[in-house]
Amino acid sequence: MAKYTPKERLYRALRKQQVDRMPAVCFTQTATVEQMEACGAYWPEAHADAEKMATLAEAAHTVVGFEAVRVPFDITAEAEFFGCGIKAGDLKQQPSVIKPSVKNLEDLDKLKNYNLKEGRIAVVLEAVKILSEKYGKELPIIGSMIGPFSLAQHINGDAWFGNLFTGEEIVPALLDFCSDFNVAYAKAMVENGADTIAIIDPTASYELIGGEFYEKYALPYQKKIADAMKELDVATVLHICGNTTNGLGIMDKTGVNGISVDQKVDIKTATGNVKDAIIVGNLDPVAVLWNGTPEEIEEASKKVLEAGVGLLTVGCGTVSMTPTVNLQKMIECTKNYTY
Ligand SMILES: [Zn+2]
């Protein structure tokens, strides 16, 4: 059987080509306090400093053993870039968005002349470059960004869901704006060396908005990113939170290579609901990976693997307090699995 580099293995697995074994990667955030202590790059500084961000991302490989590196660790850089108020995170907690920046079309117009070489977007892009120069030949370089629906929600704030349900004109305008930004940002990540793009769109969830709204307000915009990446032969993985089991068929129409599912999703049903994408996930980051024992992790991993998951990994993002040994147990189960 052919042996592949981790980069080749993930490339092939995401395209449903034959591989020697399952790749051990994580498409949601990877940083933990144990990694910060091991590498000397800590939250919150690592969210805003390219060198520190790259150092902490690297620890997911050198300290834990993931066969990929991924940045950033939160989903607020984009909202911050577009003028939203951000509550700074700390050692254990990620930053969060607390103040929107767009009420109406006039506000939106003011955001249109952005420059990707500024702010935290530039920091993330620089971190991608540092990682790609060091590891790009061997390891997958995963660039992650918030998806268009959740970014529009951040920018529009509490008014977003109301505007969505009453069909305000700000809704398609914001979604166009955000998805155009997503495409430009993803292309810049690829130019800097990213080979896989993770789209984290937590609130574009079937559980929250239902199939009809997903089809109208999430699908076309997420698809735009997947289409643009396909042209560059770059794989995309879409993560959406909540129980998306019955929405997976529509999510599959985005054309992404992988759909990363929440721990609420039943893997066996999930795999039957998609035709094109592979299903990625979905160990519970709290009950299993943070609070479980290695034995419990092995058992949970076995269940997910036997249910036919395309790639075993974390469901929603890794909790910063997760012990390294627990992540390593999941990685061991992944590496031991041949399709
Ligand atoms: Zn999630």
Coordinates of N, CA, C and O and ligand atoms in Angstrom, one line a residue, residues 239 241 262 316, ligand 1:
H239 N -18.0 23.7 8.7 CA -18.5 23.3 10.1 C -19.7 24.2 10.5 O -19.7 25.4 10.5
C241 N -22.8 24.3 13.6 CA -23.1 23.7 14.9 C -24.6 23.2 15.0 O -25.4 23.4 14.1
D262 N -21.4 18.6 14.4 CA -21.6 18.7 15.8 C -21.8 17.3 16.4 O -22.3 16.4 15.8
C316 N -17.6 20.1 17.7 CA -17.3 21.5 17.8 C -15.9 21.7 18.3 O -15.2 20.8 18.7
Ligands
ZN1 ZN -19.9 23.7 16.2

